[in-house]
Amino acid sequence: MAVPIAVLDCDLLLYGRGHRTLDRFKLEDVTDEYLVSTYGFPRQFIYYLVDLLGASLSRPTQRSRAISPETQILAALGFYTSGSFQTRMGDAIGISQASMSRCVANVTEALVERASQFIHFPEDEATVQSLKDDFYGLAGMPGVLGVVDCTHVAIKAPNAENVCYVNRKGLHSLNCLMVCDARGVLLSAETHWPGSLPDWSVLQQAALTSQFETELHKDGWLLGDSSFFLRRWLMTPLHIPETPAEYRYNMAHSATHNIIERTFRTIRSRFRCLDGSKGTLQYSPEKSSHIILACCVLHNISLEHGLDVWSSPATGHMEQPEEEYEQMESMDSEACRIRQELLLTHFS
């Protein structure tokens, strides 16, 4: 007589069938302190993300439809802020490590879809003027619309033949171009550039350059360091300051531009998946780029909610290859004229 053997359908146990949702974890059952220590954010912020992303995370075409949006968001936040798919993280919300990975992919996609909603330059005149006023209040630099710089995020080697992601220090990375305002809110984030590209080359090819060249913001400019070329819309420091006005200009430029470095430290400190302390991002360049961008979106949303504007420096190992600044003198005579006029008008 044949003995019936029950074959366990793992996907059935994990995901369920039909429209049933598996609620493995209840936010109301834990304290805010626990949520912040484990997932990096308080309860009300997580509820906001559930409202924002819930429809996308409940799409019928997604395999993990039966895992509630709340659980998916907790899984993703756990990864973003810890940098690890540790079993205990999955155990805390009742899902496997494989499910953790799928949840991170789903939430990352949903956040990337909303990037333009949260990362953009202001358009109305009043907000633009407020942007300039905030920057001017820092160190007396007029007309600043944002500060721009690049930062590298380490990734796993795509394959042995692909060397375009190997940076100047011999590590595989993505070179990410970002612009922020005086509060550290990101106004632009391009996270997909290969680590072999120097900063000036990234900017030369970036959508940011196309935006400023075509729209040509005549009443303002970005601030960039000496790894970039001087442009009509991008003010860089003087390579060898000689006059008191030039020294004052450089000091104001440096004090203002420092905001982007503080912003990078904040992002790395909050989203430890980017800081290298738990190793490189173990994804393809495209997926790694999306994870970085998702963290940028969360950074802006957190600032909108008044959460932790500046954090302490990160303790991880994200590398920032040094640029050969002496190559970056501009041949743009109009850009030189604009900078000279700025020196005479505001720093003499």
mmCIF file of C-alpha atoms in Angstrom:
data_model
loop_
_atom_site.group_PDB
_atom_site.id
_atom_site.type_symbol
_atom_site.label_atom_id
_atom_site.label_comp_id
_atom_site.label_asym_id
_atom_site.label_seq_id
_atom_site.Cartn_x
_atom_site.Cartn_y
_atom_site.Cartn_z
ATOM 1 C CA MET A 1 0.000 0.000 0.000
ATOM 2 C CA ALA A 2 1.426 3.313 -1.007
ATOM 3 C CA VAL A 3 1.964 5.745 1.799
ATOM 4 C CA PRO A 4 1.017 9.295 0.781
ATOM 5 C CA ILE A 5 3.857 11.718 1.191
ATOM 6 C CA ALA A 6 3.082 15.332 1.888
ATOM 7 C CA VAL A 7 5.248 17.522 -0.304
ATOM 8 C CA LEU A 8 5.677 20.951 1.203
ATOM 9 C CA ASP A 9 5.319 23.779 -1.267
ATOM 10 C CA CYS A 10 7.869 26.252 0.105
ATOM 11 C CA ASP A 11 6.570 29.096 -2.007
ATOM 12 C CA LEU A 12 3.057 28.357 -0.764
ATOM 13 C CA LEU A 13 4.236 28.513 2.828
ATOM 14 C CA LEU A 14 6.230 31.663 2.162
ATOM 15 C CA TYR A 15 3.873 33.605 -0.094
ATOM 16 C CA GLY A 16 0.424 32.054 0.215
ATOM 17 C CA ARG A 17 -2.099 32.013 -2.603
ATOM 18 C CA GLY A 18 -4.721 34.379 -3.900
ATOM 19 C CA HIS A 19 -5.004 37.765 -2.225
ATOM 20 C CA ARG A 20 -4.036 36.617 1.243
ATOM 21 C CA THR A 21 -1.420 38.762 2.963
ATOM 22 C CA LEU A 22 0.966 37.291 5.515
ATOM 23 C CA ASP A 23 1.465 39.750 8.378
ATOM 24 C CA ARG A 24 4.602 38.593 10.106
ATOM 25 C CA PHE A 25 5.372 41.702 12.106
ATOM 26 C CA LYS A 26 3.226 44.374 13.739
ATOM 27 C CA LEU A 27 4.609 47.882 14.071
ATOM 28 C CA GLU A 28 2.316 48.594 16.986
ATOM 29 C CA ASP A 29 3.853 45.721 18.968
ATOM 30 C CA VAL A 30 7.299 47.337 19.292
ATOM 31 C CA THR A 31 8.680 50.646 20.523
ATOM 32 C CA ASP A 32 9.996 53.519 18.418
ATOM 33 C CA GLU A 33 13.401 52.927 19.995
ATOM 34 C CA TYR A 34 13.421 49.373 18.673
ATOM 35 C CA LEU A 35 12.367 50.477 15.186
ATOM 36 C CA VAL A 36 15.063 53.155 15.024
ATOM 37 C CA SER A 37 17.794 50.831 16.315
ATOM 38 C CA THR A 38 16.814 47.945 14.014
ATOM 39 C CA TYR A 39 15.453 49.636 10.898
ATOM 40 C CA GLY A 40 16.863 53.150 11.166
ATOM 41 C CA PHE A 41 13.554 55.044 11.232
ATOM 42 C CA PRO A 42 10.655 55.716 13.629
ATOM 43 C CA ARG A 43 7.113 54.398 13.332
ATOM 44 C CA GLN A 44 5.472 57.420 11.689
ATOM 45 C CA PHE A 45 8.131 57.524 8.975
ATOM 46 C CA ILE A 46 7.552 53.839 8.216
ATOM 47 C CA TYR A 47 3.792 54.413 8.071
ATOM 48 C CA TYR A 48 4.437 57.233 5.589
ATOM 49 C CA LEU A 49 6.450 54.854 3.374
ATOM 50 C CA VAL A 50 3.656 52.274 3.545
ATOM 51 C CA ASP A 51 1.195 54.899 2.286
ATOM 52 C CA LEU A 52 3.644 56.093 -0.375
ATOM 53 C CA LEU A 53 4.731 52.703 -1.722
ATOM 54 C CA GLY A 54 1.878 50.415 -0.737
ATOM 55 C CA ALA A 55 0.181 50.356 -4.143
ATOM 56 C CA SER A 56 3.428 49.512 -5.938
ATOM 57 C CA LEU A 57 4.333 46.789 -3.464
ATOM 58 C CA SER A 58 0.924 45.134 -3.841
ATOM 59 C CA ARG A 59 1.104 44.726 -7.624
ATOM 60 C CA PRO A 60 -0.486 41.419 -8.712
ATOM 61 C CA THR A 61 2.476 40.714 -11.002
ATOM 62 C CA GLN A 62 4.945 40.636 -8.148
ATOM 63 C CA ARG A 63 5.735 37.221 -6.809
ATOM 64 C CA SER A 64 5.937 38.496 -3.236
ATOM 65 C CA ARG A 65 2.438 40.003 -3.363
ATOM 66 C CA ALA A 66 1.444 38.020 -0.287
ATOM 67 C CA ILE A 67 4.130 39.677 1.834
ATOM 68 C CA SER A 68 2.554 42.865 3.118
ATOM 69 C CA PRO A 69 3.970 46.239 1.994
ATOM 70 C CA GLU A 70 4.778 46.956 5.639
ATOM 71 C CA THR A 71 6.913 43.817 5.917
ATOM 72 C CA GLN A 72 8.634 44.476 2.587
ATOM 73 C CA ILE A 73 9.516 48.020 3.663
ATOM 74 C CA LEU A 74 10.912 46.829 6.991
ATOM 75 C CA ALA A 75 13.030 44.243 5.192
ATOM 76 C CA ALA A 76 14.421 46.861 2.803
ATOM 77 C CA LEU A 77 15.091 49.424 5.539
ATOM 78 C CA GLY A 78 16.845 46.728 7.547
ATOM 79 C CA PHE A 79 19.178 46.072 4.632
ATOM 80 C CA TYR A 80 19.745 49.723 3.675
ATOM 81 C CA THR A 81 20.637 50.753 7.220
ATOM 82 C CA SER A 82 22.624 47.670 8.255
ATOM 83 C CA GLY A 83 24.140 46.586 4.940
ATOM 84 C CA SER A 84 23.533 42.932 5.668
ATOM 85 C CA PHE A 85 21.014 40.205 4.773
ATOM 86 C CA GLN A 86 21.561 38.662 8.206
ATOM 87 C CA THR A 87 19.297 35.788 9.144
ATOM 88 C CA ARG A 88 18.319 37.515 12.392
ATOM 89 C CA MET A 89 16.921 40.435 10.375
ATOM 90 C CA GLY A 90 14.657 38.072 8.453
ATOM 91 C CA ASP A 91 13.789 36.202 11.628
ATOM 92 C CA ALA A 92 12.694 39.442 13.286
ATOM 93 C CA ILE A 93 9.975 39.939 10.683
ATOM 94 C CA GLY A 94 9.380 36.277 9.883
ATOM 95 C CA ILE A 95 10.841 35.876 6.378
ATOM 96 C CA SER A 96 13.768 34.011 4.857
ATOM 97 C CA GLN A 97 16.951 35.585 3.548
ATOM 98 C CA ALA A 98 15.793 34.882 -0.010
ATOM 99 C CA SER A 99 12.566 36.728 0.706
ATOM 100 C CA MET A 100 14.578 39.580 2.229
ATOM 101 C CA SER A 101 16.401 39.905 -1.077
ATOM 102 C CA ARG A 102 13.170 40.000 -3.072
ATOM 103 C CA CYS A 103 11.672 42.576 -0.722
ATOM 104 C CA VAL A 104 14.732 44.813 -1.107
ATOM 105 C CA ALA A 105 14.413 44.565 -4.890
ATOM 106 C CA ASN A 106 10.708 45.473 -4.785
ATOM 107 C CA VAL A 107 11.118 48.454 -2.447
ATOM 108 C CA THR A 108 14.183 49.681 -4.339
ATOM 109 C CA GLU A 109 12.237 49.643 -7.610
ATOM 110 C CA ALA A 110 9.316 51.497 -6.015
ATOM 111 C CA LEU A 111 11.613 54.203 -4.602
ATOM 112 C CA VAL A 112 13.522 54.629 -7.874
ATOM 113 C CA GLU A 113 10.217 55.135 -9.694
ATOM 114 C CA ARG A 114 9.598 58.104 -7.397
ATOM 115 C CA ALA A 115 13.082 59.621 -7.585
ATOM 116 C CA SER A 116 12.022 62.625 -9.676
ATOM 117 C CA GLN A 117 9.273 63.381 -7.157
ATOM 118 C CA PHE A 118 11.763 63.844 -4.332
ATOM 119 C CA ILE A 119 15.046 64.767 -6.056
ATOM 120 C CA HIS A 120 14.802 67.855 -8.257
ATOM 121 C CA PHE A 121 15.745 71.521 -8.514
ATOM 122 C CA PRO A 122 13.133 74.063 -7.442
ATOM 123 C CA GLU A 123 11.345 75.839 -10.273
ATOM 124 C CA ASP A 124 9.361 78.727 -8.824
ATOM 125 C CA GLU A 125 11.228 82.001 -8.336
ATOM 126 C CA ALA A 126 10.490 82.316 -4.621
ATOM 127 C CA THR A 127 11.965 78.896 -3.830
ATOM 128 C CA VAL A 128 15.007 79.543 -6.028
ATOM 129 C CA GLN A 129 15.633 82.830 -4.236
ATOM 130 C CA SER A 130 15.259 81.110 -0.885
ATOM 131 C CA LEU A 131 17.820 78.549 -2.055
ATOM 132 C CA LYS A 132 20.318 81.316 -2.865
ATOM 133 C CA ASP A 133 19.633 83.110 0.418
ATOM 134 C CA ASP A 134 20.313 79.943 2.407
ATOM 135 C CA PHE A 135 23.663 79.464 0.690
ATOM 136 C CA TYR A 136 24.585 83.131 1.053
ATOM 137 C CA GLY A 137 23.925 82.872 4.779
ATOM 138 C CA LEU A 138 26.579 80.183 5.137
ATOM 139 C CA ALA A 139 29.681 82.077 4.006
ATOM 140 C CA GLY A 140 28.613 85.021 1.857
ATOM 141 C CA MET A 141 28.793 83.288 -1.533
ATOM 142 C CA PRO A 142 26.083 84.825 -3.772
ATOM 143 C CA GLY A 143 23.993 83.213 -6.511
ATOM 144 C CA VAL A 144 24.544 79.595 -5.469
ATOM 145 C CA LEU A 145 21.888 77.145 -6.687
ATOM 146 C CA GLY A 146 23.605 74.035 -5.332
ATOM 147 C CA VAL A 147 26.928 72.381 -4.544
ATOM 148 C CA VAL A 148 28.102 69.476 -6.687
ATOM 149 C CA ASP A 149 30.592 66.656 -6.179
ATOM 150 C CA CYS A 150 31.165 62.969 -6.836
ATOM 151 C CA THR A 151 31.487 60.077 -4.403
ATOM 152 C CA HIS A 152 32.408 56.439 -5.011
ATOM 153 C CA VAL A 153 30.419 53.431 -3.770
ATOM 154 C CA ALA A 154 32.177 50.069 -3.849
ATOM 155 C CA ILE A 155 30.541 47.235 -5.817
ATOM 156 C CA LYS A 156 31.496 43.659 -6.610
ATOM 157 C CA ALA A 157 33.475 43.111 -9.805
ATOM 158 C CA PRO A 158 30.957 42.656 -12.678
ATOM 159 C CA ASN A 159 33.315 40.225 -14.468
ATOM 160 C CA ALA A 160 37.006 39.718 -15.087
ATOM 161 C CA GLU A 161 36.992 41.438 -18.472
ATOM 162 C CA ASN A 162 35.078 44.574 -17.494
ATOM 163 C CA VAL A 163 37.610 47.067 -16.147
ATOM 164 C CA CYS A 164 35.555 50.235 -16.630
ATOM 165 C CA TYR A 165 34.368 50.019 -13.011
ATOM 166 C CA VAL A 166 37.918 49.902 -11.608
ATOM 167 C CA ASN A 167 38.740 53.267 -10.045
ATOM 168 C CA ARG A 168 42.099 54.971 -9.489
ATOM 169 C CA LYS A 169 42.702 52.944 -6.339
ATOM 170 C CA GLY A 170 42.131 49.633 -8.089
ATOM 171 C CA LEU A 171 38.700 49.031 -6.540
ATOM 172 C CA HIS A 172 35.430 48.400 -8.352
ATOM 173 C CA SER A 173 32.990 51.225 -7.778
ATOM 174 C CA LEU A 174 30.251 53.450 -9.105
ATOM 175 C CA ASN A 175 31.080 57.154 -9.327
ATOM 176 C CA CYS A 176 27.975 59.025 -8.181
ATOM 177 C CA LEU A 177 27.399 62.678 -9.122
ATOM 178 C CA MET A 178 25.203 64.599 -6.680
ATOM 179 C CA VAL A 179 24.039 68.148 -6.000
ATOM 180 C CA CYS A 180 22.583 69.335 -2.690
ATOM 181 C CA ASP A 181 21.155 72.503 -1.183
ATOM 182 C CA ALA A 182 22.301 74.291 1.982
ATOM 183 C CA ARG A 183 20.378 71.825 4.198
ATOM 184 C CA GLY A 184 21.810 68.741 2.515
ATOM 185 C CA VAL A 185 18.678 67.985 0.474
ATOM 186 C CA LEU A 186 19.673 66.347 -2.808
ATOM 187 C CA LEU A 187 18.675 68.294 -5.917
ATOM 188 C CA SER A 188 20.245 65.867 -8.395
ATOM 189 C CA ALA A 189 21.648 62.330 -8.132
ATOM 190 C CA GLU A 190 23.218 60.319 -10.964
ATOM 191 C CA THR A 191 24.403 57.050 -9.463
ATOM 192 C CA HIS A 192 25.276 54.905 -12.478
ATOM 193 C CA TRP A 193 28.665 56.153 -13.687
ATOM 194 C CA PRO A 194 31.577 53.643 -13.836
ATOM 195 C CA GLY A 195 34.263 54.147 -11.204
ATOM 196 C CA SER A 196 37.027 54.499 -13.795
ATOM 197 C CA LEU A 197 35.624 57.847 -14.949
ATOM 198 C CA PRO A 198 37.192 60.911 -13.273
ATOM 199 C CA ASP A 199 34.822 63.458 -11.802
ATOM 200 C CA TRP A 200 35.219 65.963 -14.637
ATOM 201 C CA SER A 201 34.373 63.293 -17.210
ATOM 202 C CA VAL A 202 31.271 62.220 -15.272
ATOM 203 C CA LEU A 203 30.050 65.818 -15.189
ATOM 204 C CA GLN A 204 30.828 66.301 -18.866
ATOM 205 C CA GLN A 205 28.534 63.398 -19.803
ATOM 206 C CA ALA A 206 25.903 63.915 -17.103
ATOM 207 C CA ALA A 207 22.286 64.910 -17.576
ATOM 208 C CA LEU A 208 23.050 67.687 -15.079
ATOM 209 C CA THR A 209 25.332 69.400 -17.611
ATOM 210 C CA SER A 210 22.740 69.114 -20.352
ATOM 211 C CA GLN A 211 20.161 70.623 -18.004
ATOM 212 C CA PHE A 212 22.316 73.628 -17.134
ATOM 213 C CA GLU A 213 23.696 74.134 -20.639
ATOM 214 C CA THR A 214 20.253 74.167 -22.249
ATOM 215 C CA GLU A 215 18.396 76.066 -19.550
ATOM 216 C CA LEU A 216 21.457 78.204 -18.749
ATOM 217 C CA HIS A 217 20.578 79.545 -15.312
ATOM 218 C CA LYS A 218 21.850 83.082 -15.899
ATOM 219 C CA ASP A 219 21.172 84.313 -12.382
ATOM 220 C CA GLY A 220 23.028 81.611 -10.502
ATOM 221 C CA TRP A 221 25.505 78.736 -10.567
ATOM 222 C CA LEU A 222 26.608 75.559 -8.909
ATOM 223 C CA LEU A 223 29.775 75.305 -6.832
ATOM 224 C CA GLY A 224 32.237 72.536 -7.660
ATOM 225 C CA ASP A 225 35.715 71.755 -6.364
ATOM 226 C CA SER A 226 38.943 71.700 -8.339
ATOM 227 C CA SER A 227 38.200 68.305 -9.862
ATOM 228 C CA PHE A 228 35.850 70.097 -12.276
ATOM 229 C CA PHE A 229 36.363 72.639 -15.033
ATOM 230 C CA LEU A 230 35.154 76.187 -14.505
ATOM 231 C CA ARG A 231 31.961 76.857 -16.485
ATOM 232 C CA ARG A 232 29.541 79.731 -16.801
ATOM 233 C CA TRP A 233 27.155 77.879 -14.506
ATOM 234 C CA LEU A 234 29.804 76.168 -12.332
ATOM 235 C CA MET A 235 32.138 78.198 -10.132
ATOM 236 C CA THR A 236 35.343 76.473 -9.004
ATOM 237 C CA PRO A 237 38.073 77.695 -6.625
ATOM 238 C CA LEU A 238 41.124 79.524 -7.956
ATOM 239 C CA HIS A 239 44.057 77.164 -8.298
ATOM 240 C CA ILE A 240 46.643 79.657 -7.003
ATOM 241 C CA PRO A 241 44.973 82.580 -5.186
ATOM 242 C CA GLU A 242 47.135 85.690 -5.049
ATOM 243 C CA THR A 243 45.054 88.686 -3.951
ATOM 244 C CA PRO A 244 43.059 89.137 -0.713
ATOM 245 C CA ALA A 245 39.857 89.005 -2.789
ATOM 246 C CA GLU A 246 40.880 85.679 -4.307
ATOM 247 C CA TYR A 247 41.656 84.250 -0.869
ATOM 248 C CA ARG A 248 38.291 85.433 0.446
ATOM 249 C CA TYR A 249 36.549 83.913 -2.565
ATOM 250 C CA ASN A 250 38.290 80.563 -2.048
ATOM 251 C CA MET A 251 37.476 80.524 1.670
ATOM 252 C CA ALA A 252 33.794 81.279 1.027
ATOM 253 C CA HIS A 253 33.736 78.689 -1.753
ATOM 254 C CA SER A 254 35.286 76.006 0.473
ATOM 255 C CA ALA A 255 32.994 76.707 3.431
ATOM 256 C CA THR A 256 29.938 76.518 1.177
ATOM 257 C CA HIS A 257 31.045 73.497 -0.834
ATOM 258 C CA ASN A 258 31.699 71.568 2.377
ATOM 259 C CA ILE A 259 27.937 71.005 2.625
ATOM 260 C CA ILE A 260 28.096 68.251 -0.005
ATOM 261 C CA GLU A 261 30.833 66.404 1.914
ATOM 262 C CA ARG A 262 28.719 66.545 5.060
ATOM 263 C CA THR A 263 25.785 65.248 3.035
ATOM 264 C CA PHE A 264 27.833 62.312 1.756
ATOM 265 C CA ARG A 265 28.848 61.484 5.347
ATOM 266 C CA THR A 266 25.224 61.638 6.450
ATOM 267 C CA ILE A 267 24.078 59.282 3.697
ATOM 268 C CA ARG A 268 26.878 56.803 4.399
ATOM 269 C CA SER A 269 26.258 56.920 8.129
ATOM 270 C CA ARG A 270 22.510 56.308 7.816
ATOM 271 C CA PHE A 271 22.661 53.777 4.960
ATOM 272 C CA ARG A 272 25.438 51.410 5.920
ATOM 273 C CA CYS A 273 24.917 49.291 2.809
ATOM 274 C CA LEU A 274 26.835 52.085 1.016
ATOM 275 C CA ASP A 275 29.732 52.685 3.396
ATOM 276 C CA GLY A 276 31.697 49.487 2.787
ATOM 277 C CA SER A 277 31.715 48.357 6.428
ATOM 278 C CA LYS A 278 29.812 45.164 5.524
ATOM 279 C CA GLY A 279 31.604 44.718 2.201
ATOM 280 C CA THR A 280 30.769 45.873 -1.295
ATOM 281 C CA LEU A 281 27.284 45.899 -2.802
ATOM 282 C CA GLN A 282 26.858 42.356 -4.119
ATOM 283 C CA TYR A 283 24.826 43.284 -7.187
ATOM 284 C CA SER A 284 25.286 44.184 -10.811
ATOM 285 C CA PRO A 285 26.232 47.818 -11.501
ATOM 286 C CA GLU A 286 22.647 48.550 -12.582
ATOM 287 C CA LYS A 287 21.061 47.102 -9.434
ATOM 288 C CA SER A 288 23.717 48.728 -7.246
ATOM 289 C CA SER A 289 22.973 52.068 -8.897
ATOM 290 C CA HIS A 290 19.277 51.641 -8.106
ATOM 291 C CA ILE A 291 20.005 50.828 -4.451
ATOM 292 C CA ILE A 292 22.138 53.980 -4.136
ATOM 293 C CA LEU A 293 19.400 56.070 -5.737
ATOM 294 C CA ALA A 294 16.761 54.529 -3.454
ATOM 295 C CA CYS A 295 18.858 55.542 -0.441
ATOM 296 C CA CYS A 296 19.114 59.066 -1.881
ATOM 297 C CA VAL A 297 15.317 59.235 -2.139
ATOM 298 C CA LEU A 298 14.990 58.058 1.474
ATOM 299 C CA HIS A 299 17.569 60.652 2.535
ATOM 300 C CA ASN A 300 15.450 63.453 1.080
ATOM 301 C CA ILE A 301 12.224 62.067 2.512
ATOM 302 C CA SER A 302 13.842 61.832 5.943
ATOM 303 C CA LEU A 303 14.883 65.488 5.762
ATOM 304 C CA GLU A 304 11.324 66.422 4.770
ATOM 305 C CA HIS A 305 10.241 64.726 7.998
ATOM 306 C CA GLY A 306 12.842 66.557 10.076
ATOM 307 C CA LEU A 307 14.928 63.467 10.783
ATOM 308 C CA ASP A 308 18.607 63.831 11.602
ATOM 309 C CA VAL A 309 19.854 66.483 9.199
ATOM 310 C CA TRP A 310 23.550 65.926 9.984
ATOM 311 C CA SER A 311 25.083 62.697 11.255
ATOM 312 C CA SER A 312 28.504 61.887 12.610
ATOM 313 C CA PRO A 313 31.159 60.746 10.111
ATOM 314 C CA ALA A 314 30.818 57.167 8.930
ATOM 315 C CA THR A 315 33.334 54.584 10.087
ATOM 316 C CA GLY A 316 33.196 52.370 7.007
ATOM 317 C CA HIS A 317 35.636 51.936 4.167
ATOM 318 C CA MET A 318 34.088 53.665 1.183
ATOM 319 C CA GLU A 319 36.945 54.975 -0.899
ATOM 320 C CA GLN A 320 37.091 58.346 -2.636
ATOM 321 C CA PRO A 321 39.790 58.325 -5.339
ATOM 322 C CA GLU A 322 41.742 61.556 -5.495
ATOM 323 C CA GLU A 323 41.594 63.689 -8.618
ATOM 324 C CA GLU A 324 44.472 65.447 -10.339
ATOM 325 C CA TYR A 325 43.245 68.926 -9.634
ATOM 326 C CA GLU A 326 46.017 70.737 -11.469
ATOM 327 C CA GLN A 327 44.551 69.662 -14.825
ATOM 328 C CA MET A 328 41.274 71.415 -14.254
ATOM 329 C CA GLU A 329 41.967 74.980 -15.419
ATOM 330 C CA SER A 330 39.214 76.231 -17.707
ATOM 331 C CA MET A 331 39.639 77.557 -21.245
ATOM 332 C CA ASP A 332 36.172 79.117 -21.179
ATOM 333 C CA SER A 333 36.842 82.856 -21.324
ATOM 334 C CA GLU A 334 33.232 83.749 -20.509
ATOM 335 C CA ALA A 335 33.331 81.550 -17.408
ATOM 336 C CA CYS A 336 36.579 83.230 -16.337
ATOM 337 C CA ARG A 337 34.971 86.647 -16.853
ATOM 338 C CA ILE A 338 31.975 85.688 -14.693
ATOM 339 C CA ARG A 339 34.218 84.473 -11.884
ATOM 340 C CA GLN A 340 36.365 87.613 -12.101
ATOM 341 C CA GLU A 341 33.254 89.782 -11.919
ATOM 342 C CA LEU A 342 32.127 87.810 -8.872
ATOM 343 C CA LEU A 343 35.509 88.486 -7.256
ATOM 344 C CA LEU A 344 35.349 92.222 -7.923
ATOM 345 C CA THR A 345 31.709 92.639 -6.939
ATOM 346 C CA HIS A 346 31.527 90.571 -3.766
ATOM 347 C CA PHE A 347 35.031 89.823 -2.473
ATOM 348 C CA SER A 348 37.166 92.919 -3.189
#
